Short mmCIF file of C-alpha atoms in Angstrom, two decimals:
data_model
loop_
_atom_site.label_atom_id
_atom_site.label_comp_id
_atom_site.label_asym_id
_atom_site.label_seq_id
_atom_site.Cartn_x
_atom_site.Cartn_y
_atom_site.Cartn_z
CA UNK A 1 26.60 -33.28 -8.56
CA UNK A 2 27.28 -35.14 -5.32
CA UNK A 3 27.57 -33.09 -2.15
CA UNK A 4 29.46 -34.14 0.94
CA UNK A 5 27.57 -34.20 4.25
CA UNK A 6 29.33 -30.98 5.26
CA UNK A 7 28.28 -29.29 2.01
CA UNK A 8 24.70 -30.45 2.49
CA UNK A 9 24.67 -29.00 6.00
CA UNK A 10 26.12 -25.74 4.70
CA UNK A 11 23.51 -25.55 1.93
CA UNK A 12 20.74 -26.28 4.42
CA UNK A 13 22.04 -23.62 6.81
CA UNK A 14 22.16 -21.08 3.98
CA UNK A 15 18.58 -21.91 3.00
CA UNK A 16 17.39 -21.57 6.60
CA UNK A 17 19.10 -18.18 6.93
CA UNK A 18 17.57 -16.98 3.66
CA UNK A 19 14.14 -18.04 4.89
CA UNK A 20 14.70 -16.29 8.23
CA UNK A 21 15.58 -12.99 6.56
CA UNK A 22 12.77 -13.35 4.02
CA UNK A 23 10.27 -13.78 6.84
CA UNK A 24 11.65 -10.70 8.61
CA UNK A 25 11.30 -8.72 5.38
CA UNK A 26 7.75 -10.02 4.89
CA UNK A 27 6.84 -8.85 8.40
CA UNK A 28 8.22 -5.37 7.65
CA UNK A 29 6.33 -5.21 4.36
CA UNK A 30 3.10 -6.37 6.00
CA UNK A 31 3.40 -3.63 8.63
CA UNK A 32 4.13 -1.04 5.95
CA UNK A 33 1.15 -2.28 3.93
CA UNK A 34 -1.16 -2.02 6.97
CA UNK A 35 0.05 1.54 7.60
CA UNK A 36 -0.53 2.53 3.98
CA UNK A 37 -4.02 1.00 4.01
CA UNK A 38 -4.88 2.95 7.16
CA UNK A 39 -3.57 6.19 5.65
CA UNK A 40 -5.51 5.56 2.44
CA UNK A 41 -8.71 4.85 4.37
CA UNK A 42 -8.25 8.04 6.39
CA UNK A 43 -7.62 10.07 3.23
CA UNK A 44 -10.68 8.58 1.55
CA UNK A 45 -12.81 9.37 4.60
CA UNK A 46 -11.50 12.95 4.64
CA UNK A 47 -12.32 13.29 0.94
CA UNK A 48 -15.88 12.02 1.37
CA UNK A 49 -16.60 14.18 4.42
CA UNK A 50 -15.20 17.36 2.85
#
């Protein structure tokens, strides 16, 4: 399948936007993961000190 220059630009733009939103989602998930790890560590410490 042969794409025109305009179609190539459109496909590239779509890929860039997908990457942008994927990176934003990754950042949210990393923050959530860090929060869950901290909560788990606190719960484990409470369990061992009780």
